[in-house]
């Protein structure tokens, strides 16, 4: 009699779970669940109306700087000061030599959403932004739907745990444990999705590509005089850079030049001595 009552309870619980699934607990939607998915969207849309929107923000920026080290350090320090963090960073190049060979750095910065505009203003004042794109995404419906799924699964978990504590039959215990394990797995998965959404909402994603230049590139809004001035600065900067590169090359390779010169002198002296010996030998033969 107890077994019959237990299986009746399991059957009732299964029917209840099915009803919860049609109200927003579809764990693995497929083609057969299309109508349920539509019901979920309608439900979450009605809940979202009038509530705070959940927005994610991503920004991509390309910029150039005349002081590469200063700007790189500034980006790192300002990110920390604003309670953000650098998700990744990569530096290329060894140092500025001319307009074709320079250093560059790529950052992916995560900045608190309420501090993003402040960070962008600081960045704009420390370098010249050459391009910028921004994208905002409304994830409100997805966020509310995930919360609803978590709530339904937690209720289901409590009910299964209660059934498990009251079960006496071994087969019933195993069946309930299997269902409970499946529910816990799905619950952890949705909680992980919610944490990921929270991170994207709380922190804006800013992708920075910064390039080192000797002089900032021209812009169309500059006057003729300023463009000539900047052009001359670029030319003199390139000449100075090339002269420095030549000087460095000469100094670095000077030991090789000295060794080569010494070998050449030895060969010359050896040739001269050989010539003298041959001359003396010829004179002796004549005598």
Backbone as CSV, one residue per row, in Angstrom:
resi,resn,N_x,N_y,N_z,CA_x,CA_y,CA_z,C_x,C_y,C_z
1,UNK,0.834,-1.219,0.000,0.000,0.000,0.000,0.865,1.263,0.000
2,UNK,1.957,1.192,0.773,2.853,2.353,0.824,3.506,2.596,-0.532
3,UNK,3.872,1.470,-1.227,4.491,1.614,-2.553,3.536,2.280,-3.528
4,UNK,2.257,1.858,-3.443,1.259,2.442,-4.359,1.134,3.940,-4.112
5,UNK,1.069,4.327,-2.825,0.947,5.759,-2.478,2.179,6.531,-2.968
6,UNK,3.359,5.905,-2.808,4.583,6.583,-3.229,4.609,6.828,-4.728
7,UNK,4.198,5.788,-5.505,4.186,5.954,-6.956,3.124,6.946,-7.407
8,UNK,2.035,7.025,-6.663,1.007,8.037,-6.963,1.583,9.424,-6.772
9,UNK,2.349,9.599,-5.674,2.973,10.901,-5.422,3.958,11.266,-6.535
10,UNK,4.745,10.258,-6.988,5.702,10.512,-8.072,4.974,10.913,-9.345
11,UNK,3.854,10.227,-9.627,3.074,10.566,-10.822,2.542,11.990,-10.751
12,UNK,2.019,12.364,-9.560,1.497,13.739,-9.383,2.609,14.755,-9.565
13,UNK,3.819,14.437,-9.004,4.953,15.343,-9.132,5.362,15.515,-10.584
14,UNK,5.344,14.404,-11.349,5.698,14.477,-12.765,4.744,15.366,-13.529
15,UNK,3.438,15.231,-13.244,2.436,16.091,-13.895,2.676,17.542,-13.532
16,UNK,3.025,17.801,-12.259,3.290,19.175,-11.805,4.500,19.758,-12.524
17,UNK,5.548,18.940,-12.673,6.745,19.421,-13.362,6.450,19.753,-14.811
18,UNK,5.621,18.935,-15.458,5.237,19.211,-16.850,4.512,20.540,-16.961
19,UNK,3.628,20.812,-16.005,2.893,22.081,-15.998,3.836,23.246,-15.802
20,UNK,4.852,23.061,-14.880,5.833,24.120,-14.658,6.650,24.376,-15.923
21,UNK,6.946,23.262,-16.647,7.726,23.418,-17.882,7.004,24.273,-18.886
22,UNK,5.681,24.113,-19.026,4.933,24.921,-19.994,4.836,26.360,-19.564
23,UNK,5.140,26.641,-18.283,5.076,28.020,-17.781,6.437,28.683,-17.769
24,UNK,7.449,28.027,-18.301,8.760,28.685,-18.340,9.867,27.774,-17.911
25,UNK,9.643,26.453,-17.771,10.680,25.550,-17.331,11.175,24.638,-18.418
26,UNK,11.189,25.082,-19.682,11.689,24.262,-20.783,13.207,24.261,-20.727
27,UNK,13.762,23.135,-20.401,15.191,23.116,-20.178,15.965,22.961,-21.472
28,UNK,15.471,22.143,-22.387,16.149,21.918,-23.657,15.165,22.135,-24.796
29,UNK,14.941,23.355,-25.206,13.955,23.638,-26.241,14.365,23.035,-27.564
30,UNK,13.391,22.453,-28.281,13.619,21.961,-29.623,12.391,22.260,-30.470
31,UNK,12.311,21.628,-31.645,11.224,21.938,-32.556,9.866,21.594,-31.966
32,UNK,9.799,20.587,-31.088,8.513,20.197,-30.503,8.073,21.159,-29.414
33,UNK,8.995,22.031,-28.967,8.664,22.958,-27.879,8.451,24.374,-28.380
34,UNK,8.210,24.553,-29.667,8.099,25.902,-30.224,6.974,26.690,-29.591
35,UNK,5.826,26.058,-29.454,4.685,26.770,-28.883,4.950,27.155,-27.440
36,UNK,5.609,26.248,-26.683,5.935,26.589,-25.299,6.904,27.764,-25.245
37,UNK,7.878,27.772,-26.182,8.833,28.869,-26.204,8.148,30.188,-26.448
38,UNK,7.132,30.189,-27.343,6.389,31.417,-27.613,5.654,31.880,-26.362
39,UNK,5.083,30.926,-25.618,4.396,31.280,-24.381,5.378,31.894,-23.392
40,UNK,6.608,31.362,-23.303,7.605,31.902,-22.396,7.965,33.331,-22.752
41,UNK,8.148,33.612,-24.057,8.504,34.957,-24.501,7.396,35.940,-24.155
42,UNK,6.132,35.527,-24.430,5.018,36.410,-24.108,4.975,36.706,-22.615
43,UNK,5.241,35.670,-21.800,5.163,35.853,-20.360,6.263,36.792,-19.876
44,UNK,7.509,36.562,-20.320,8.607,37.403,-19.868,8.475,38.821,-20.381
45,UNK,7.889,38.978,-21.577,7.711,40.325,-22.115,6.755,41.124,-21.243
46,UNK,5.683,40.464,-20.790,4.718,41.162,-19.949,5.325,41.512,-18.600
47,UNK,6.238,40.651,-18.101,6.874,40.928,-16.819,7.859,42.072,-16.943
48,UNK,8.549,42.136,-18.128,9.611,43.128,-18.303,9.075,44.541,-18.436
49,UNK,7.830,44.693,-18.876,7.271,46.026,-19.096,7.250,46.788,-17.777
50,UNK,7.854,47.969,-17.787,7.857,48.813,-16.608,9.012,48.522,-15.679
51,UNK,9.791,47.473,-15.908,10.923,47.156,-15.049,12.192,47.751,-15.631
52,UNK,13.276,47.722,-14.836,14.554,48.231,-15.312,15.082,47.359,-16.438
53,UNK,15.569,48.000,-17.485,16.112,47.261,-18.600,17.490,46.722,-18.242
54,UNK,17.808,45.535,-18.727,19.110,44.914,-18.542,19.880,45.071,-19.849
55,UNK,20.902,45.921,-19.828,21.633,46.260,-21.045,23.102,45.848,-20.930
56,UNK,23.644,45.346,-22.030,25.084,45.122,-22.131,25.660,46.138,-23.109
57,UNK,26.913,46.516,-22.911,27.538,47.549,-23.733,28.949,47.117,-24.114
58,UNK,29.248,47.171,-25.388,30.594,46.837,-25.874,31.077,47.935,-26.816
59,UNK,32.346,48.315,-26.668,32.926,49.426,-27.427,34.271,48.989,-27.993
60,UNK,34.504,49.291,-29.274,35.789,49.003,-29.923,36.432,50.321,-30.338
61,UNK,37.693,50.520,-29.957,38.386,51.784,-30.207,39.773,51.513,-30.789
62,UNK,40.119,52.262,-31.835,41.484,52.291,-32.358,42.037,53.688,-32.096
63,UNK,43.271,53.761,-31.605,43.845,55.060,-31.246,45.339,55.045,-31.526
64,UNK,45.927,56.247,-31.577,47.367,56.377,-31.739,47.913,57.318,-30.682
65,UNK,49.164,57.099,-30.306,49.776,57.885,-29.243,51.234,58.185,-29.574
66,UNK,51.694,59.342,-29.113,53.104,59.714,-29.270,53.926,59.272,-28.068
67,UNK,53.243,58.902,-26.975,53.937,58.423,-25.768,53.356,57.063,-25.396
68,UNK,53.901,56.034,-25.996,53.350,54.686,-25.877,53.386,54.177,-24.439
69,UNK,54.522,54.308,-23.780,54.658,53.777,-22.419,53.716,54.469,-21.442
70,UNK,53.613,55.793,-21.573,52.744,56.554,-20.673,51.293,56.137,-20.837
71,UNK,50.835,55.994,-22.073,49.435,55.635,-22.312,49.143,54.212,-21.839
72,UNK,50.057,53.283,-22.083,49.845,51.904,-21.640,49.710,51.830,-20.126
73,UNK,50.592,52.537,-19.423,50.517,52.556,-17.958,49.244,53.241,-17.482
74,UNK,48.847,54.279,-18.203,47.640,55.029,-17.832,46.390,54.155,-17.968
75,UNK,46.319,53.393,-19.034,45.169,52.506,-19.234,45.065,51.511,-18.095
76,UNK,46.189,50.920,-17.725,46.187,49.931,-16.638,45.788,50.556,-15.305
77,UNK,46.380,51.703,-14.988,46.112,52.331,-13.690,44.676,52.839,-13.586
78,UNK,44.140,53.417,-14.679,42.774,53.929,-14.643,41.755,52.797,-14.563
79,UNK,42.067,51.686,-15.207,41.171,50.528,-15.131,41.060,50.043,-13.698
80,UNK,42.189,49.974,-12.998,42.183,49.540,-11.590,41.488,50.576,-10.718
81,UNK,41.764,51.854,-10.964,41.174,52.921,-10.145,39.653,52.927,-10.234
82,UNK,39.126,52.598,-11.396,37.677,52.596,-11.591,37.034,51.260,-11.217
83,UNK,37.819,50.408,-10.515,37.329,49.091,-10.055,36.995,48.150,-11.206
84,UNK,37.714,48.308,-12.323,37.558,47.388,-13.428,38.715,46.405,-13.465
85,UNK,38.832,45.688,-14.552,39.949,44.757,-14.698,40.245,44.557,-16.182
86,UNK,41.492,44.164,-16.466,41.914,43.903,-17.842,41.763,42.414,-18.111
87,UNK,40.877,42.092,-19.039,40.612,40.696,-19.363,41.754,40.082,-20.162
88,UNK,42.362,40.871,-21.047,43.520,40.394,-21.813,44.294,41.592,-22.343
89,UNK,45.580,41.377,-22.612,46.425,42.432,-23.151,47.597,41.831,-23.898
90,UNK,47.968,42.445,-25.028,49.078,41.940,-25.832,49.811,43.109,-26.473
91,UNK,51.147,43.106,-26.337,51.982,44.156,-26.905,52.814,43.586,-28.046
92,UNK,52.899,44.334,-29.146,53.697,43.924,-30.300,54.728,45.000,-30.618
93,UNK,55.907,44.596,-31.080,56.942,45.556,-31.469,57.901,45.840,-30.332
94,UNK,59.068,46.393,-30.702,60.118,46.674,-29.720,60.303,48.158,-29.436
95,UNK,59.827,49.013,-30.314,60.016,50.440,-30.096,59.849,51.200,-31.384
96,UNK,59.572,52.493,-31.271,59.312,53.293,-32.461,60.590,53.516,-33.255
97,UNK,60.519,53.241,-34.576,61.645,53.542,-35.463,61.216,54.429,-36.616
98,UNK,60.072,54.119,-37.210,59.494,55.006,-38.224,58.020,54.682,-38.359
99,UNK,57.360,55.268,-39.339,55.917,55.133,-39.433,55.465,53.715,-39.762
100,UNK,56.399,52.875,-40.238,56.027,51.521,-40.617,56.389,50.482,-39.555
101,UNK,57.270,50.840,-38.637,57.699,49.907,-37.616,57.524,50.561,-36.247
102,UNK,56.459,50.209,-35.567,56.183,50.816,-34.268,55.546,49.785,-33.364
103,UNK,55.420,50.147,-32.101,54.772,49.248,-31.151,53.259,49.415,-31.211
104,UNK,52.584,48.380,-30.788,51.126,48.433,-30.673,50.716,47.573,-29.487
105,UNK,49.581,47.883,-28.911,49.075,47.119,-27.776,47.571,46.955,-27.929
106,UNK,47.084,45.787,-27.564,45.647,45.500,-27.609,45.182,45.130,-26.210
107,UNK,44.152,45.804,-25.754,43.565,45.533,-24.441,42.094,45.175,-24.604
108,UNK,41.624,44.273,-23.760,40.184,44.090,-23.545,39.936,44.449,-22.092
109,UNK,39.349,45.630,-21.880,39.118,46.147,-20.529,37.658,45.951,-20.135
110,UNK,37.422,45.527,-18.902,36.077,45.417,-18.356,35.917,46.534,-17.323
111,UNK,35.101,47.510,-17.663,34.912,48.701,-16.838,33.484,48.706,-16.286
112,UNK,33.302,49.014,-14.982,31.937,49.112,-14.436,31.053,49.995,-15.309
113,UNK,29.814,49.573,-15.509,28.920,50.265,-16.444,28.770,51.746,-16.102
114,UNK,28.713,52.080,-14.814,28.512,53.476,-14.421,29.801,54.301,-14.496
115,UNK,30.945,53.657,-14.787,32.216,54.379,-14.903,32.753,54.375,-16.339
116,UNK,31.993,53.809,-17.254,32.482,53.657,-18.628,32.725,54.998,-19.299
117,UNK,31.777,55.918,-19.195,31.931,57.221,-19.852,33.122,57.987,-19.282
118,UNK,33.357,57.865,-17.980,34.512,58.519,-17.367,35.807,57.965,-17.941
119,UNK,35.875,56.658,-18.103,37.065,56.029,-18.670,37.286,56.499,-20.115
120,UNK,36.220,56.611,-20.890,36.342,57.031,-22.284,36.825,58.480,-22.389
121,UNK,36.381,59.344,-21.473,36.839,60.732,-21.482,38.328,60.813,-21.174
122,UNK,38.779,60.022,-20.207,40.203,60.005,-19.866,41.026,59.496,-21.043
123,UNK,40.523,58.491,-21.704,41.228,57.931,-22.850,41.321,58.943,-23.982
124,UNK,40.245,59.674,-24.222,40.209,60.653,-25.305,41.197,61.787,-25.064
125,UNK,41.471,62.089,-23.788,42.391,63.180,-23.477,43.854,62.765,-23.553
126,UNK,44.136,61.459,-23.558,45.514,60.978,-23.521,46.024,60.456,-24.859
127,UNK,45.160,60.361,-25.858,45.588,59.842,-27.149,44.676,60.397,-28.236
128,UNK,44.947,60.037,-29.468,44.087,60.456,-30.579,43.309,59.251,-31.070
129,UNK,41.986,59.283,-30.904,41.124,58.181,-31.324,40.870,58.287,-32.826
130,UNK,41.219,57.243,-33.555,41.056,57.239,-35.009,39.760,56.570,-35.455
131,UNK,39.249,55.643,-34.655,37.960,55.016,-34.974,37.321,54.483,-33.696
132,UNK,35.997,54.449,-33.730,35.257,53.977,-32.560,33.905,53.416,-33.006
133,UNK,33.547,52.271,-32.456,32.229,51.683,-32.696,31.666,51.192,-31.367
134,UNK,30.352,51.259,-31.245,29.705,50.894,-29.983,28.445,50.080,-30.261
135,UNK,28.197,49.106,-29.382,27.029,48.248,-29.523,26.399,48.012,-28.156
136,UNK,25.082,48.218,-28.087,24.334,47.948,-26.852,23.292,46.867,-27.142
137,UNK,23.130,45.968,-26.192,22.221,44.851,-26.377,21.284,44.736,-25.175
138,UNK,19.978,44.659,-25.442,18.970,44.518,-24.387,18.759,43.031,-24.100
139,UNK,19.128,42.606,-22.885,19.004,41.191,-22.505,17.953,41.006,-21.403
140,UNK,17.026,41.956,-21.306,16.037,41.915,-20.230,15.200,40.640,-20.265
141,UNK,14.665,40.296,-21.431,13.802,39.124,-21.530,14.564,37.845,-21.194
142,UNK,15.765,37.742,-21.704,16.589,36.564,-21.409,16.892,36.475,-19.921
143,UNK,17.151,37.620,-19.295,17.478,37.656,-17.868,16.288,37.196,-17.022
144,UNK,15.117,37.727,-17.323,13.919,37.375,-16.545,13.542,35.914,-16.777
145,UNK,13.675,35.457,-18.012,13.360,34.058,-18.313,14.287,33.120,-17.543
146,UNK,15.574,33.459,-17.467,16.528,32.636,-16.722,16.196,32.620,-15.240
147,UNK,15.806,33.763,-14.690,15.396,33.815,-13.286,14.180,32.926,-13.037
148,UNK,13.223,32.939,-13.960,12.021,32.122,-13.810,12.357,30.638,-13.833
149,UNK,13.244,30.245,-14.703,13.654,28.849,-14.783,14.339,28.409,-13.485
150,UNK,15.176,29.275,-12.942,15.856,28.961,-11.688,14.847,28.785,-10.560
151,UNK,13.869,29.687,-10.501,12.845,29.607,-9.459,12.050,28.306,-9.557
152,UNK,11.657,27.917,-10.779,10.890,26.682,-10.965,11.717,25.459,-10.592
153,UNK,12.991,25.463,-10.966,13.859,24.331,-10.655,14.128,24.215,-9.157
154,UNK,14.251,25.341,-8.482,14.467,25.295,-7.037,13.246,24.722,-6.314
155,UNK,12.049,25.096,-6.775,10.835,24.523,-6.192,10.771,23.014,-6.443
156,UNK,11.132,22.615,-7.660,11.143,21.197,-8.006,12.166,20.441,-7.162
157,UNK,13.310,21.058,-6.917,14.367,20.434,-6.111,13.888,20.189,-4.679
158,UNK,13.207,21.177,-4.100,12.678,21.034,-2.727,11.665,19.897,-2.655
159,UNK,10.785,19.826,-3.656,9.768,18.774,-3.663,10.397,17.385,-3.782
160,UNK,11.415,17.260,-4.636,12.083,15.969,-4.799,12.844,15.566,-3.540
161,UNK,13.473,16.522,-2.907,14.187,16.225,-1.658,13.221,15.750,-0.573
162,UNK,12.029,16.323,-0.532,11.032,15.887,0.439,10.566,14.470,0.137
163,UNK,10.315,14.188,-1.152,9.923,12.832,-1.546,11.014,11.820,-1.212
164,UNK,12.268,12.210,-1.448,13.388,11.311,-1.190,13.504,10.966,0.291
165,UNK,13.250,11.954,1.142,13.335,11.704,2.581,12.229,10.779,3.082
166,UNK,11.102,10.731,2.339,9.980,9.908,2.762,9.946,8.547,2.063
167,UNK,10.758,8.386,1.011,10.720,7.142,0.238,11.343,5.986,1.011
168,UNK,10.765,4.794,0.857,11.257,3.589,1.520,11.701,2.534,0.505
169,UNK,11.043,2.492,-0.631,11.343,1.481,-1.646,12.622,1.862,-2.409
170,UNK,13.487,0.848,-2.627,14.781,1.100,-3.269,14.629,1.641,-4.686
171,UNK,13.753,1.048,-5.474,13.563,1.504,-6.850,13.034,2.933,-6.894
172,UNK,12.142,3.253,-5.971,11.609,4.617,-5.912,12.696,5.609,-5.528
173,UNK,13.553,5.207,-4.588,14.655,6.079,-4.158,15.594,6.364,-5.319
174,UNK,15.936,5.311,-6.080,16.827,5.492,-7.225,16.215,6.395,-8.284
175,UNK,14.906,6.235,-8.532,14.224,7.069,-9.519,14.220,8.534,-9.088
176,UNK,13.929,8.753,-7.815,13.889,10.140,-7.310,15.279,10.759,-7.358
177,UNK,16.304,9.983,-6.988,17.675,10.504,-7.019,18.091,10.884,-8.434
178,UNK,17.705,10.089,-9.406,18.033,10.413,-10.801,17.381,11.725,-11.226
179,UNK,16.109,11.870,-10.864,15.411,13.121,-11.187,16.052,14.300,-10.461
180,UNK,16.434,14.093,-9.202,17.040,15.175,-8.410,18.395,15.581,-9.006
181,UNK,19.194,14.598,-9.428,20.492,14.888,-10.043,20.315,15.712,-11.316
182,UNK,19.326,15.350,-12.117,19.054,16.081,-13.360,18.634,17.514,-13.077
183,UNK,17.805,17.693,-12.063,17.338,19.037,-11.686,18.500,19.887,-11.181
184,UNK,19.361,19.302,-10.350,20.510,20.046,-9.815,21.448,20.470,-10.942
185,UNK,21.666,19.595,-11.907,22.518,19.915,-13.052,21.954,21.109,-13.834
186,UNK,20.664,21.057,-14.112,20.030,22.153,-14.862,20.046,23.447,-14.055
187,UNK,19.835,23.314,-12.740,19.826,24.494,-11.878,21.195,25.172,-11.876
188,UNK,22.267,24.389,-11.764,23.622,24.959,-11.798,23.909,25.619,-13.149
189,UNK,23.423,25.016,-14.221,23.657,25.572,-15.553,22.985,26.935,-15.705
190,UNK,21.739,27.046,-15.264,21.032,28.325,-15.376,21.616,29.380,-14.443
191,UNK,22.078,28.964,-13.267,22.718,29.926,-12.363,24.011,30.448,-12.974
192,UNK,24.748,29.577,-13.660,25.963,30.013,-14.340,25.637,31.014,-15.454
193,UNK,24.557,30.753,-16.195,24.133,31.687,-17.243,23.753,33.036,-16.647
194,UNK,23.107,33.008,-15.490,22.690,34.262,-14.855,23.908,35.050,-14.372
195,UNK,24.906,34.364,-13.820,26.128,35.055,-13.387,26.850,35.684,-14.572
196,UNK,26.863,34.980,-15.689,27.492,35.522,-16.895,26.754,36.757,-17.390
197,UNK,25.431,36.714,-17.354,24.643,37.887,-17.744,24.907,39.056,-16.803
198,UNK,24.974,38.779,-15.501,25.250,39.839,-14.526,26.589,40.503,-14.812
199,UNK,27.599,39.691,-15.158,28.916,40.243,-15.444,28.886,41.137,-16.681
200,UNK,28.174,40.705,-17.723,28.089,41.505,-18.945,27.303,42.790,-18.725
201,UNK,26.315,42.738,-17.817,25.503,43.917,-17.532,26.270,44.901,-16.645
202,UNK,26.959,44.386,-15.645,27.653,45.237,-14.671,28.927,45.850,-15.230
203,UNK,29.572,45.179,-16.205,30.841,45.647,-16.741,30.754,45.805,-18.264
204,UNK,31.063,47.009,-18.728,31.155,47.233,-20.174,32.442,46.608,-20.701
205,UNK,32.399,46.152,-21.938,33.575,45.566,-22.580,34.163,46.578,-23.553
206,UNK,35.399,47.012,-23.295,36.060,48.004,-24.147,37.295,47.360,-24.769
207,UNK,37.280,47.229,-26.090,38.415,46.676,-26.830,39.249,47.822,-27.376
208,UNK,40.526,47.881,-26.963,41.408,48.980,-27.344,42.561,48.462,-28.203
209,UNK,42.779,49.126,-29.334,43.948,48.867,-30.167,44.706,50.181,-30.292
210,UNK,45.874,50.263,-29.640,46.638,51.508,-29.592,47.938,51.336,-30.370
211,UNK,48.259,52.320,-31.225,49.440,52.259,-32.072,50.362,53.437,-31.758
212,UNK,51.656,53.167,-31.705,52.648,54.206,-31.440,53.005,54.927,-32.736
213,UNK,53.029,56.262,-32.693,53.413,57.068,-33.857,54.391,58.146,-33.414
214,UNK,55.205,58.631,-34.373,56.098,59.736,-34.065,55.335,61.045,-33.977
215,UNK,54.384,61.222,-34.913,53.521,62.407,-34.944,52.131,61.940,-35.330
216,UNK,51.105,62.504,-34.713,49.734,62.122,-35.034,49.451,62.334,-36.511
217,UNK,48.699,61.440,-37.101,48.359,61.541,-38.519,47.459,62.741,-38.767
218,UNK,47.456,63.212,-40.020,46.674,64.396,-40.380,45.179,64.118,-40.303
219,UNK,44.425,65.176,-40.082,42.963,65.114,-40.140,42.474,66.207,-41.058
220,UNK,41.316,66.015,-41.657,40.800,66.956,-42.653,40.433,68.316,-42.075
221,UNK,40.190,68.365,-40.759,39.750,69.637,-40.183,40.926,70.542,-39.812
222,UNK,42.177,70.133,-40.103,43.326,70.970,-39.790,43.518,72.029,-40.875
223,UNK,44.052,73.169,-40.459,44.349,74.235,-41.411,45.608,73.864,-42.201
224,UNK,45.836,74.634,-43.298,46.996,74.366,-44.145,48.300,74.499,-43.354
225,UNK,48.387,75.544,-42.546,49.594,75.768,-41.754,49.859,74.637,-40.773
226,UNK,48.802,74.172,-40.104,48.981,73.093,-39.139,49.377,71.788,-39.828
227,UNK,48.814,71.572,-41.028,49.149,70.356,-41.755,50.611,70.382,-42.210
228,UNK,51.081,71.577,-42.662,52.491,71.706,-43.040,53.385,71.504,-41.825
229,UNK,52.989,72.104,-40.715,53.765,71.980,-39.478,53.878,70.524,-39.044
230,UNK,52.752,69.822,-39.053,52.757,68.414,-38.645,53.534,67.553,-39.631
231,UNK,53.450,67.908,-40.936,54.204,67.171,-41.936,55.704,67.301,-41.726
232,UNK,56.163,68.546,-41.428,57.582,68.763,-41.156,58.025,68.024,-39.901
233,UNK,57.168,68.051,-38.888,57.480,67.315,-37.662,57.636,65.830,-37.958
234,UNK,56.751,65.314,-38.802,56.822,63.897,-39.159,58.118,63.588,-39.912
235,UNK,58.486,64.510,-40.850,59.707,64.303,-41.627,60.937,64.328,-40.738
236,UNK,61.040,65.369,-39.890,62.202,65.456,-38.996,62.233,64.295,-38.007
237,UNK,61.053,63.869,-37.563,60.993,62.732,-36.644,61.501,61.467,-37.321
238,UNK,61.114,61.275,-38.598,61.572,60.100,-39.340,63.074,60.155,-39.568
239,UNK,63.601,61.359,-39.935,65.046,61.506,-40.150,65.810,61.198,-38.866
240,UNK,65.339,61.769,-37.754,66.006,61.532,-36.473,65.964,60.056,-36.099
241,UNK,64.813,59.438,-36.352,64.675,58.014,-36.037,65.606,57.172,-36.897
242,UNK,65.683,57.506,-38.214,66.572,56.749,-39.108,68.029,56.945,-38.718
243,UNK,68.392,58.175,-38.361,69.775,58.448,-37.945,70.112,57.662,-36.678
244,UNK,69.160,57.615,-35.774,69.378,56.843,-34.548,69.542,55.361,-34.854
245,UNK,68.721,54.859,-35.770,68.810,53.447,-36.141,70.166,53.130,-36.767
246,UNK,70.658,54.047,-37.638,71.968,53.842,-38.271,73.069,53.853,-37.216
247,UNK,73.003,54.805,-36.296,74.013,54.892,-35.242,74.016,53.631,-34.382
248,UNK,72.840,53.163,-34.041,72.740,51.935,-33.246,73.312,50.755,-34.014
249,UNK,72.991,50.673,-35.309,73.512,49.586,-36.142,75.043,49.603,-36.181
250,UNK,75.624,50.801,-36.368,77.081,50.915,-36.439,77.721,50.506,-35.122
251,UNK,77.170,51.001,-34.015,77.751,50.694,-32.706,77.644,49.204,-32.398
252,UNK,76.483,48.633,-32.684,76.276,47.215,-32.388,77.203,46.335,-33.215
253,UNK,77.429,46.729,-34.461,78.245,45.902,-35.358,79.713,46.319,-35.387
254,UNK,80.115,47.294,-34.555,81.507,47.751,-34.533,82.498,46.625,-34.201
255,UNK,82.210,45.758,-33.235,83.162,44.657,-32.964,83.430,43.787,-34.192
256,UNK,82.377,43.505,-34.967,82.576,42.715,-36.183,83.462,43.471,-37.178
257,UNK,83.246,44.776,-37.281,84.054,45.585,-38.198,85.522,45.584,-37.776
258,UNK,85.770,45.679,-36.457,87.151,45.676,-35.964,87.822,44.332,-36.235
259,UNK,87.088,43.253,-35.996,87.650,41.923,-36.260,87.965,41.766,-37.744
260,UNK,87.046,42.222,-38.586,87.256,42.123,-40.039,88.468,42.940,-40.463
261,UNK,88.596,44.161,-39.894,89.746,45.014,-40.231,91.054,44.367,-39.790
262,UNK,91.025,43.761,-38.599,92.249,43.101,-38.104,92.648,41.947,-39.004
263,UNK,91.659,41.144,-39.434,91.956,40.022,-40.341,92.529,40.531,-41.661
264,UNK,91.946,41.621,-42.174,92.442,42.201,-43.433,93.890,42.681,-43.287
265,UNK,94.215,43.309,-42.153,95.585,43.787,-41.932,96.565,42.618,-41.868
266,UNK,96.146,41.559,-41.187,97.018,40.382,-41.089,97.296,39.810,-42.468
267,UNK,96.253,39.724,-43.271,96.428,39.203,-44.627,97.349,40.104,-45.439
268,UNK,97.167,41.433,-45.328,97.998,42.381,-46.072,99.460,42.250,-45.662
269,UNK,99.713,42.204,-44.334,101.089,42.054,-43.843,101.702,40.741,-44.317
270,UNK,100.882,39.682,-44.304,101.396,38.378,-44.752,101.758,38.427,-46.232
271,UNK,100.935,39.076,-47.041,101.216,39.193,-48.471,102.480,40.001,-48.701
272,UNK,102.650,41.103,-47.939,103.830,41.961,-48.107,105.097,41.184,-47.737
273,UNK,105.054,40.448,-46.608,106.230,39.690,-46.183,106.561,38.594,-47.197
274,UNK,105.531,37.962,-47.702,105.776,36.921,-48.720,106.423,37.522,-49.962
275,UNK,105.948,38.694,-50.349,106.524,39.368,-51.522,107.971,39.724,-51.309
276,UNK,108.316,40.213,-50.116,109.684,40.588,-49.809,110.596,39.364,-49.845
277,UNK,110.115,38.257,-49.262,110.929,37.032,-49.268,111.202,36.554,-50.693
278,UNK,110.190,36.627,-51.530,110.376,36.204,-52.916,111.370,37.108,-53.632
279,UNK,111.302,38.416,-53.344,112.236,39.362,-53.973,113.675,39.044,-53.563
280,UNK,113.881,38.778,-52.256,115.200,38.457,-51.767,115.719,37.148,-52.376
281,UNK,114.802,36.196,-52.511,115.196,34.909,-53.089,115.612,35.090,-54.545
282,UNK,114.916,35.902,-55.287,115.258,36.159,-56.682,116.627,36.849,-56.800
283,UNK,116.893,37.811,-55.919,118.177,38.520,-55.937,119.329,37.564,-55.670
284,UNK,119.160,36.639,-54.731,120.197,35.654,-54.420,120.461,34.761,-55.631
285,UNK,119.395,34.373,-56.302,119.551,33.528,-57.484,120.335,34.227,-58.596
286,UNK,120.137,35.515,-58.737,120.831,36.271,-59.770,122.327,36.337,-59.460
287,UNK,122.672,36.448,-58.200,124.051,36.546,-57.803,124.729,35.187,-57.979
